[in-house]
Amino acid sequence: MIQHLPALIIALPLLTAFLMPLIGRISPTFRKLFAFIMIFLVAIIGILLVHEVHSKGIILYTFGAPQPGETTPSSLKIPVRIIFEIDGLGAFMVIVSIILAFTAMFYALPYFKEERGLDRFYALLFLLLAGILGMELTGDMFNFFVFLEIASISASALIAFCIDRSETLEAGIKYLAISSIGALFFLLSVGLLYGEYDALNMAMLAKSISNTFIDKMALILILGALLMKAGIAPMHMWLPDAYAEASPPVTLCVIAATQASMYGLLRMIFTIFHPSIDIAFLPALIIALSLITIGIGATMTLIQNRLTRAIAFAGVAEMGYILLGVGTAMYAGIKGYGEVALEGAIFHVLNDAIDMGLLFLVAGSVYLATRELDMNNLGGLARRMRFTAITFLIALLASSGMPPMNGFASKLLIYESTYALNPILSIIAILASILMLAIFVRIFYSVFLGPELPNLRDARDPPVLMLIPMLILSILIIFLGIFPSYAIDKLVDPAVRSLIDAKGYVSAVIGGG
Amino acid sequence: MLERIFTGSGFWNPLIWLIAFVVSILIVLILRSLGRPGFKREGDKTKPFLCGNIKDIETISPRSENLYWGFRESLKGYYKVMERFHSGDIRDYIFWFIFVIVLLFLMEVL
Amino acid sequence: MIQNLPYIAVALLIIIGLYATIFKKNLIKIIMGITILESGVNLFLITLGYRKGAVAPIYTNLPEGTKVPQSLTFPVPQALTLTSIVIGVAVLALMLAIAVQIYRKYRTLDVTKIRRLRG
Amino acid sequence: MEVTELISLITRSILGTIVLALVSIILGLFYKGVDRKIAAHMQARVGPPIRQPFRDVIKLFTKENIVPDDAIPWLFNLSPVIALSASIIMMLYLPVGDIKPMLSTEGDLILILYLLLIPSLCLVIGGFSSGSPFATVGAQREMVLMMSYEFPLAIAVISVVWRLREAGIDVPFSLSSIMENPIWNNVGILGIIGCIILLIALVIVTPGELSKVPFDAPEAETEIAGGLLVEYSGRNLALFYLADAVKTLAMATLIIAIFFPYNLSSLLSISGYPAYALDFLFYLFKLFLVILLSVTLIRVAVARLKIDQLVSTYWISVVLLSLIGLVLLMFDRLACLKGWY
């Protein structure tokens, strides 16, 4: 049982997704129960898997022939198989995705009441979860592409799910078009690499890649596609559309998909391409892109009038922080301040996911209570929705990185490492946090404070079942804020070590040193 | 678990910070309790400090889009460019994606 | 030269696809552009898998005198292409479905008019 | 971390908070009085006695504490409490006199930058939650002000820290290492010019940080009737008043810690308790100088700026100024590396 965890964690959501339409025929209550039990099981399997990785090291799970020669003639030394390879970073990302998916599912169950087609909704949500987890676990380039596409297709279907509003459709097709083009470029570069090395396995590729022109092209295509999927400026425009127009549970899962693309970026850069490929301008360019992302995200959020869109632009800036840490680590190598920067970046992946998730859940509660997302028509909700206001206050402090919330710890790591490379980097990072603080305070005022509006007098806190996921995320924010060293020791450091030890990743598959 | 974070250039220990913060909040609360609590509800004391004949306050309090006017005003030029950049046109989304890839490609080749 | 022809076709298809996605105003044409782009990538994968004079690795039905494994093609690129085609169909179907819905809401398929999400 | 160390840290933080709360409130009010007296003399007035701020606070404590109808009461009352306590704990991380910061190993300069934000943030949230249009206008202006001055402030602080790191100082963000290694001793002539420029930028940032004239658009009595404080009265207002006093002290101490960490005792080679006393007196003198320069002089000499002028002042003029300082520091490092001096 234990050794099949990596397969189960993908198979279970897939199975649930395809069972959903059948289950839905029995009764809607049973469907909810089933969805809840399944997400709970996935979460338990995920935690067991992470525990397994932390106690035993890299897990290798083979679909197909474990040894070369079992399916092909013995003279042909190519194993026909797909492997899942889970190291510290993969385990970390599994935790992030599971937190988001679990809270999203929890929130979705009471959020949708009269909406039609909920079978398909849950089916797509589980499919999206399978796609995200697959991206994080797989050790195979083509497999990564397939899971990337599964995630994109189900995510865009989910974004466009509420077809009553025209904006959701627009956001859905934009997301689908741009991510399918991105995925095609990814596939093209997988083709390039396969043509050159006859290998699709990440470890095999990592071993054989050299500094040729084709490899550089492949790296560039992959980087472009994954940077786009991670919402890095100037390719970030899909992100506010998608985040803002999707319903909050979907947004949470799309955040997880974005973070999974960031994981892909880390994996490609540090494990596969890092030591062998030498593109001199690349780290500087990545840092420049991250600064542009931070700047655009933080300034654009100030002029938004739609609640979710303002939060989404702040999410763009947060992705910029992560990439800033990654870029610094690329520039300086994963040692000294580069290692601290990478630590900060990876820690920020978790913090960003939780903070943004909570913000969108709050926005969802506000929408549910008022059916309004335009901040000009909102106001004075703190009297009637006290719990929501307090959770928003927590999320506000966390995502603008005020002490003692979790955002401060990871941003501190980023500030105090990037300045060593160039002081301007951390100056811009600090400035952008203040801008983000400003937008969140503005949101707080225009939604929760001020005189009470007459048409919003019957706004209420959402039902208890929806408060629980918000409570879970708030508690996580405060816990990670007060005991950041716990999270760093237990989760972030294994992830960073697995990136430092790229040889370990390779030798777990191929053997030898 | 109770360790401070050491970044190589600085420290951060949230627990100690929290203890100090709680203590100082207690001090401030003690200080605050020295003051006169509450107030007599009479006249227009609790109405907002405004002049003129104002019926309902929610019509005159600034709405969300009026906030940070000074900031937007002084960065007008920047925001004009940015609004044109975020055109919402799906082709621009694809164009910028291709642009970055071509830029990377050209920087590598040249 | 002649063996490079498929690669030239790949490049052309990709460029045509990108051209359509960037410069065409009609949403359907943009979707067509994405499909052409995808065909280009698929053709690239197929071309990679081609080996002159080699046969498919179906052991029960090999021609006389085939050297195993030297003159067998390893069928991975074909498998990749098949997967990619399936995914492409799903993407295409979903995009067209959304396009139909968009037409119902906006009464147009001109992408310069389908931009309520901006700024 | 060992248990004994943890316990000593906890006791230090508890005792330190209690002591510093008293010291900083008294000092803050004292310097507020000094500031008012000197400003009055500059304007050819007699001015109130130096103990006037104490009287003001005591008077405010006896007044009614009115909560308006449109306010959100829990936030309205919570904001001044958080503002004052955040100002107080800032002092725990800053060196007072020659004494190392109480919690020098538990927090650094970035923390101070963020803690400096909290009192202003509380003002903003308190203003917003009071539900008055004047307060709302004032509060959003305060937020704009925060966005504006944070840019030059970050440049000044990060540049100095970066230069210290390049000079080979360990843990350059820690206040105790900044105090032990004055920036002036670690740079060449270009760096000294750069540091002077950064100091000037920081001095211009200070009145903004404390929302004093010419950067007092958030409060602007003449146009928005006291702005974000318009609905506050009684003990809540007194707490904000105290928070302002303590924050002034903290900001001045920050400037002293970064740019004037010198002490008389080492110069005169005195040790023991007399040294502490002497250094504390000298610290008081430095505080006086910094507050005189960055608060009193500027606020008497200049008129209030409009809110968009204020943004462009900080984001263009002061940022350019401090960037020049940063570039000079960078050149200085280059020169030191190449041995041009």
Tab-separated table of C-alpha atoms in Angstrom, chain A residues 75-308:
chain	number	residue	atom	x	y	z
A	75	SER	CA	19.994	-5.385	-27.010
A	76	LEU	CA	17.908	-2.226	-26.761
A	77	LYS	CA	18.780	-0.642	-23.454
A	78	ILE	CA	15.865	1.743	-23.208
A	79	PRO	CA	13.298	1.007	-20.539
A	80	VAL	CA	9.724	1.545	-21.656
A	81	ARG	CA	8.244	3.202	-18.636
A	82	ILE	CA	7.020	6.354	-17.045
A	83	ILE	CA	8.388	7.209	-13.676
A	84	PHE	CA	7.181	9.389	-10.859
A	85	GLU	CA	9.999	10.839	-8.850
A	86	ILE	CA	9.211	12.654	-5.632
A	87	ASP	CA	11.914	14.543	-3.794
A	88	GLY	CA	11.755	17.275	-1.146
A	89	LEU	CA	10.576	19.924	-3.570
A	90	GLY	CA	7.853	17.704	-4.988
A	91	ALA	CA	6.707	16.846	-1.480
A	92	PHE	CA	6.606	20.525	-0.592
A	93	MET	CA	4.497	21.304	-3.619
A	94	VAL	CA	2.148	18.435	-2.830
A	95	ILE	CA	1.540	20.025	0.557
A	96	VAL	CA	0.842	23.411	-1.042
A	97	SER	CA	-1.578	21.975	-3.595
A	98	ILE	CA	-3.368	19.857	-1.062
A	99	ILE	CA	-3.897	22.770	1.304
A	100	LEU	CA	-5.410	24.794	-1.517
A	101	ALA	CA	-7.476	21.983	-3.006
A	102	PHE	CA	-8.767	20.859	0.357
A	103	THR	CA	-9.913	24.329	1.401
A	104	ALA	CA	-11.330	24.966	-2.063
A	105	MET	CA	-13.399	21.792	-1.965
A	106	PHE	CA	-14.528	22.512	1.559
A	107	TYR	CA	-15.597	25.966	0.477
A	108	ALA	CA	-17.237	24.809	-2.728
A	109	LEU	CA	-19.584	22.366	-1.035
A	110	PRO	CA	-21.756	25.045	0.617
A	111	TYR	CA	-20.884	27.798	-1.893
A	112	PHE	CA	-22.861	26.367	-4.802
A	113	LYS	CA	-26.476	25.792	-3.998
A	114	GLU	CA	-28.775	26.124	-6.945
A	115	GLU	CA	-26.208	25.991	-9.675
A	116	ARG	CA	-26.769	23.435	-12.427
A	117	GLY	CA	-24.243	20.885	-13.610
A	118	LEU	CA	-22.479	20.438	-10.314
A	119	ASP	CA	-21.493	16.884	-11.299
A	120	ARG	CA	-19.346	18.286	-14.016
A	121	PHE	CA	-18.034	20.987	-11.732
A	122	TYR	CA	-16.721	18.514	-9.187
A	123	ALA	CA	-15.468	16.221	-11.922
A	124	LEU	CA	-13.439	19.073	-13.408
A	125	LEU	CA	-12.193	20.172	-10.008
A	126	PHE	CA	-10.848	16.697	-9.285
A	127	LEU	CA	-9.392	16.493	-12.775
A	128	LEU	CA	-7.623	19.783	-12.161
A	129	LEU	CA	-6.282	18.439	-8.893
A	130	ALA	CA	-5.018	15.333	-10.665
A	131	GLY	CA	-3.309	17.509	-13.267
A	132	ILE	CA	-1.630	19.701	-10.673
A	133	LEU	CA	-0.425	16.782	-8.561
A	134	GLY	CA	0.782	15.005	-11.686
A	135	MET	CA	2.890	17.990	-12.683
A	136	GLU	CA	4.491	17.978	-9.277
A	137	LEU	CA	5.196	14.281	-9.043
A	138	THR	CA	6.223	13.234	-12.503
A	139	GLY	CA	9.763	12.543	-13.530
A	140	ASP	CA	9.094	12.557	-17.231
A	141	MET	CA	9.009	15.517	-19.599
A	142	PHE	CA	6.186	14.337	-21.799
A	143	ASN	CA	4.170	13.309	-18.790
A	144	PHE	CA	4.670	16.799	-17.444
A	145	PHE	CA	3.239	18.177	-20.682
A	146	VAL	CA	0.212	15.900	-20.453
A	147	PHE	CA	-0.524	16.898	-16.885
A	148	LEU	CA	0.043	20.542	-17.784
A	149	GLU	CA	-2.599	20.228	-20.475
A	150	ILE	CA	-4.982	18.342	-18.206
A	151	ALA	CA	-4.648	21.135	-15.678
A	152	SER	CA	-5.088	23.877	-18.309
A	153	ILE	CA	-8.129	22.321	-19.947
A	154	SER	CA	-9.963	21.572	-16.742
A	155	ALA	CA	-8.991	24.927	-15.247
A	156	SER	CA	-10.286	26.884	-18.209
A	157	ALA	CA	-13.485	24.882	-18.287
A	158	LEU	CA	-13.903	25.667	-14.614
A	159	ILE	CA	-13.145	29.350	-15.101
A	160	ALA	CA	-15.796	29.576	-17.801
A	161	PHE	CA	-18.146	27.424	-15.753
A	162	CYS	CA	-20.666	30.089	-14.743
A	163	ILE	CA	-21.720	30.832	-18.311
A	164	ASP	CA	-24.416	33.227	-17.168
A	165	ARG	CA	-21.854	35.980	-17.002
A	166	SER	CA	-20.017	36.954	-20.148
A	167	GLU	CA	-16.765	37.880	-18.381
A	168	THR	CA	-16.185	34.337	-17.185
A	169	LEU	CA	-16.336	33.082	-20.768
A	170	GLU	CA	-13.888	35.710	-21.867
A	171	ALA	CA	-11.482	34.825	-19.080
A	172	GLY	CA	-11.869	31.135	-19.853
A	173	ILE	CA	-11.024	31.382	-23.524
A	174	LYS	CA	-8.124	33.715	-22.875
A	175	TYR	CA	-6.689	31.313	-20.345
A	176	LEU	CA	-7.223	28.323	-22.611
A	177	ALA	CA	-5.773	29.942	-25.723
A	178	ILE	CA	-2.652	31.267	-24.061
A	179	SER	CA	-1.964	28.147	-22.050
A	180	SER	CA	-2.475	25.801	-24.967
A	181	ILE	CA	0.007	27.818	-27.007
A	182	GLY	CA	2.378	27.710	-24.062
A	183	ALA	CA	1.943	23.971	-23.751
A	184	LEU	CA	2.586	23.533	-27.481
A	185	PHE	CA	5.881	25.356	-27.129
A	186	PHE	CA	6.682	23.105	-24.216
A	187	LEU	CA	5.899	20.084	-26.395
A	188	LEU	CA	8.089	21.464	-29.158
A	189	SER	CA	11.022	21.668	-26.822
A	190	VAL	CA	10.315	18.187	-25.489
A	191	GLY	CA	10.513	17.098	-29.119
A	192	LEU	CA	13.819	18.909	-29.559
A	193	LEU	CA	15.281	17.229	-26.516
A	194	TYR	CA	13.945	13.825	-27.512
A	195	GLY	CA	15.363	14.214	-30.975
A	196	GLU	CA	18.757	14.945	-29.550
A	197	TYR	CA	19.031	12.538	-26.636
A	198	ASP	CA	16.368	9.872	-27.239
A	199	ALA	CA	15.160	10.423	-23.722
A	200	LEU	CA	12.105	11.900	-22.059
A	201	ASN	CA	13.087	11.100	-18.541
A	202	MET	CA	14.047	14.203	-16.583
A	203	ALA	CA	16.919	12.514	-14.803
A	204	MET	CA	18.251	11.016	-18.033
A	205	LEU	CA	18.026	14.404	-19.734
A	206	ALA	CA	19.693	16.123	-16.808
A	207	LYS	CA	22.622	13.758	-17.166
A	208	SER	CA	23.014	14.053	-20.903
A	209	ILE	CA	22.283	17.705	-21.568
A	210	SER	CA	25.212	19.699	-22.847
A	211	ASN	CA	25.667	23.251	-23.912
A	212	THR	CA	24.524	22.909	-27.531
A	213	PHE	CA	22.380	25.312	-29.495
A	214	ILE	CA	19.393	22.958	-29.569
A	215	ASP	CA	19.496	22.539	-25.813
A	216	LYS	CA	19.544	26.272	-25.376
A	217	MET	CA	16.566	26.586	-27.690
A	218	ALA	CA	14.753	23.926	-25.700
A	219	LEU	CA	15.523	25.741	-22.467
A	220	ILE	CA	14.281	29.018	-23.894
A	221	LEU	CA	11.001	27.501	-25.095
A	222	ILE	CA	10.417	25.723	-21.797
A	223	LEU	CA	11.258	28.842	-19.807
A	224	GLY	CA	8.930	30.951	-21.910
A	225	ALA	CA	6.056	28.534	-21.493
A	226	LEU	CA	6.491	28.041	-17.769
A	227	LEU	CA	7.098	31.721	-17.028
A	228	MET	CA	3.877	32.461	-18.847
A	229	LYS	CA	2.008	29.803	-16.902
A	230	ALA	CA	3.419	31.232	-13.690
A	231	GLY	CA	2.031	34.651	-14.556
A	232	ILE	CA	5.260	36.579	-15.012
A	233	ALA	CA	5.054	39.994	-16.682
A	234	PRO	CA	4.674	40.858	-19.517
A	235	MET	CA	2.825	37.564	-19.958
A	236	HIS	CA	0.735	37.983	-16.844
A	237	MET	CA	-2.428	39.422	-18.396
A	238	TRP	CA	-4.352	36.154	-18.331
A	239	LEU	CA	-3.804	35.827	-14.605
A	240	PRO	CA	-5.960	38.686	-13.280
A	241	ASP	CA	-8.685	37.746	-15.752
A	242	ALA	CA	-8.713	34.128	-14.700
A	243	TYR	CA	-8.323	34.708	-10.969
A	244	ALA	CA	-10.896	37.465	-10.859
A	245	GLU	CA	-13.634	35.879	-12.927
A	246	ALA	CA	-13.546	32.325	-11.650
A	247	SER	CA	-15.585	31.412	-8.603
A	248	PRO	CA	-13.427	31.383	-5.457
A	249	PRO	CA	-12.956	27.598	-5.101
A	250	VAL	CA	-11.810	27.488	-8.714
A	251	THR	CA	-9.488	30.420	-8.163
A	252	LEU	CA	-7.820	28.548	-5.343
A	253	CYS	CA	-7.159	25.595	-7.620
A	254	VAL	CA	-5.901	27.879	-10.393
A	255	ILE	CA	-3.497	29.383	-7.856
A	256	ALA	CA	-2.289	25.850	-7.179
A	257	ALA	CA	-1.820	25.334	-10.919
A	258	THR	CA	0.186	28.554	-11.153
A	259	GLN	CA	2.384	27.450	-8.283
A	260	ALA	CA	2.823	24.075	-9.967
A	261	SER	CA	4.135	25.881	-13.042
A	262	MET	CA	6.548	27.724	-10.784
A	263	TYR	CA	7.606	24.333	-9.479
A	264	GLY	CA	8.146	23.213	-13.063
A	265	LEU	CA	10.350	26.238	-13.598
A	266	LEU	CA	12.449	25.399	-10.544
A	267	ARG	CA	12.751	21.778	-11.622
A	268	MET	CA	13.732	22.614	-15.193
A	269	ILE	CA	16.203	25.308	-14.227
A	270	PHE	CA	17.937	23.808	-11.235
A	271	THR	CA	17.690	20.083	-11.785
A	272	ILE	CA	17.749	19.597	-15.519
A	273	PHE	CA	19.486	22.519	-17.150
A	274	HIS	CA	21.422	24.220	-14.418
A	275	PRO	CA	25.015	23.061	-14.391
A	276	SER	CA	25.389	22.183	-18.052
A	277	ILE	CA	23.700	25.039	-19.861
A	278	ASP	CA	25.455	28.344	-19.855
A	279	ILE	CA	23.337	31.276	-20.972
A	280	ALA	CA	25.067	34.229	-19.453
A	281	PHE	CA	22.229	36.729	-19.597
A	282	LEU	CA	19.561	34.392	-18.268
A	283	PRO	CA	19.750	35.092	-14.505
A	284	ALA	CA	19.846	38.832	-15.091
A	285	LEU	CA	16.891	38.578	-17.450
A	286	ILE	CA	14.904	36.502	-14.971
A	287	ILE	CA	15.601	39.070	-12.270
A	288	ALA	CA	14.571	41.886	-14.606
A	289	LEU	CA	11.331	40.084	-15.455
A	290	SER	CA	10.627	39.509	-11.786
A	291	LEU	CA	11.141	43.202	-11.007
A	292	ILE	CA	8.819	44.164	-13.855
A	293	THR	CA	6.274	41.696	-12.515
A	294	ILE	CA	6.490	43.076	-9.005
A	295	GLY	CA	6.239	46.640	-10.277
A	296	ILE	CA	3.346	46.084	-12.655
A	297	GLY	CA	1.437	43.912	-10.225
A	298	ALA	CA	1.801	46.329	-7.336
A	299	THR	CA	0.974	49.469	-9.299
A	300	MET	CA	-1.840	48.049	-11.409
A	301	THR	CA	-3.656	46.759	-8.363
A	302	LEU	CA	-4.033	50.347	-7.134
A	303	ILE	CA	-6.333	51.370	-9.961
A	304	GLN	CA	-8.677	48.390	-9.939
A	305	ASN	CA	-12.254	48.825	-8.841
A	306	ARG	CA	-13.265	45.204	-8.936
A	307	LEU	CA	-12.517	43.433	-5.679
A	308	THR	CA	-11.230	40.157	-7.079
